[in-house]
Coordinates of C-alpha atoms in Angstrom, one line a residue:
X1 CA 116.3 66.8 30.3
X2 CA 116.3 63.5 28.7
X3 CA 118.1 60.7 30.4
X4 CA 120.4 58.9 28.1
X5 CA 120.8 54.8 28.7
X6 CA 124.6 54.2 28.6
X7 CA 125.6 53.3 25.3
X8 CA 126.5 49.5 24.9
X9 CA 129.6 48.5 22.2
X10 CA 128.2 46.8 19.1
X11 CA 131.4 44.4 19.9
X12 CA 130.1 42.9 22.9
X13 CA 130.6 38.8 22.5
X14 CA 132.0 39.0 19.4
X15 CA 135.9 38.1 18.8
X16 CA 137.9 41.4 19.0
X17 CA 141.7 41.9 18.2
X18 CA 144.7 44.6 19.3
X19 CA 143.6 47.7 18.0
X20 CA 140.1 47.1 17.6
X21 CA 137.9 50.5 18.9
X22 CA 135.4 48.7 21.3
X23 CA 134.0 52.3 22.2
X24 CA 134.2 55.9 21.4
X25 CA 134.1 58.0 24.8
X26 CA 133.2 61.6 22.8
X27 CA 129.7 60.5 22.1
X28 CA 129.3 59.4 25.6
X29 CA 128.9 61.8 28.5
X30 CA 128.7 61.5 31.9
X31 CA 129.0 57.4 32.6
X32 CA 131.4 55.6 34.5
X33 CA 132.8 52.8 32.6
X34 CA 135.3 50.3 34.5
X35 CA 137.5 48.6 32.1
X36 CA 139.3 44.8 32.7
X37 CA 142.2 42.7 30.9
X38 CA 142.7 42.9 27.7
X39 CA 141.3 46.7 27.4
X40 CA 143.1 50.3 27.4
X41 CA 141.9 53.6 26.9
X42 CA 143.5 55.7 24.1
X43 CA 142.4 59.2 24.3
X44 CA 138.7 59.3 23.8
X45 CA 138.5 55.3 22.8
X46 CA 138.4 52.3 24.3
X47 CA 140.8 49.8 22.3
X48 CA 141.2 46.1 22.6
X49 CA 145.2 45.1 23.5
X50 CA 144.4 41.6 23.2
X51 CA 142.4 38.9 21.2
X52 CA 139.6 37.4 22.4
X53 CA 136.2 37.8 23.2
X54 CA 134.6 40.8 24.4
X55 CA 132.4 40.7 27.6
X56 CA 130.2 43.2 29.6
X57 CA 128.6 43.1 32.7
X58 CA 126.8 45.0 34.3
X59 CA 127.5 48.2 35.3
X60 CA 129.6 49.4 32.2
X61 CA 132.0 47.1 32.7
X62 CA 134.1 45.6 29.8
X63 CA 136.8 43.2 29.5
X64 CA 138.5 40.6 26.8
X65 CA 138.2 37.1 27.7
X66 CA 140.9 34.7 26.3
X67 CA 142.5 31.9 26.3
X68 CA 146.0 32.8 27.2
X69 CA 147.9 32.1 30.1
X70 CA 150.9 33.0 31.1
X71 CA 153.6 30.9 31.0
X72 CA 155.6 28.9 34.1
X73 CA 158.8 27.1 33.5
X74 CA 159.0 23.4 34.6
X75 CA 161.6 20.8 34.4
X76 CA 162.4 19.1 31.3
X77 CA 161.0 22.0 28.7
X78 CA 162.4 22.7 25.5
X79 CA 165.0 26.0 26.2
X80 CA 165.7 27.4 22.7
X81 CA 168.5 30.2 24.3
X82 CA 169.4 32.3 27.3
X83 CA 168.6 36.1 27.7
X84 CA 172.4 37.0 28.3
X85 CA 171.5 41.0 28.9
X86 CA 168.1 42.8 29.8
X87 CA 169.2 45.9 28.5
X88 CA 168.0 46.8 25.1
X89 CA 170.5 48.2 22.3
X90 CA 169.5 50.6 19.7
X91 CA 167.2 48.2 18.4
X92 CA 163.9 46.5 20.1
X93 CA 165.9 43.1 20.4
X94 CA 167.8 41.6 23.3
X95 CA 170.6 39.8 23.1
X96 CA 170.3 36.2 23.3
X97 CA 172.7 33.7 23.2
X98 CA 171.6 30.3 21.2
X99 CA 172.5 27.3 22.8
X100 CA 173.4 23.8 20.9
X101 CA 171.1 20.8 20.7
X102 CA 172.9 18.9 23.6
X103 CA 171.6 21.9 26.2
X104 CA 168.1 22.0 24.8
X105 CA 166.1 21.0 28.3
X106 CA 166.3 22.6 31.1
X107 CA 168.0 20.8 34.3
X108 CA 166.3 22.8 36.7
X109 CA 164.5 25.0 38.5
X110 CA 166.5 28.2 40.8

């Protein structure tokens, strides 16, 4: 029987974006791989969600590294409008209401 060395993505520390196939599971048989941010599997691929570079360590285990972080509100920031409902209407938007330029920093923090 020959013994097969897991299969390594070509993508691996280059820049990948949403969509991008990082690996394709139906070739691969028998191998755990563990898979971090940035990284879902779709089927029998492994696609990138996010942009940013792709990393491996060992074993199997992939992830996208990036930049991004998420953001915390503070005192004195720039508010551009107010989320007035959460629930979504026929289409993907929510309702927001836009505020004038005299509210445009936020007072505080609840």
């Amino acid at each position: 029987m020959e013994s097969r060395k897991p299969q390594r993505s070509a993508l691996v520390d280059s820049y990948v974006v949403p969509g991008d196939v990082i690996l394709d599971l139906a070739d691969m048989t028998n191998q755990t791989i563990k898979l971090g941010a940035g990284l879902r599997q779709d089927c029998d691929t492994i696609q990138a969600t996010s942009a940013g570079r792709l990393r491996l360590s060992k074993p199997n285990k992939y992830w996208v590294e990036n930049s991004q972080k998420r953001y915390v509100p503070s005192v004195e920031d720039t508010v551009l409008g107010i989320v007035v409902d959460t629930k979504p209407d026929v289409s993907i938007h929510f309702p927001l209401e836009v505020l004038p330029a005299r509210f445009l920093v936020l007072r505080s923090l609840l």
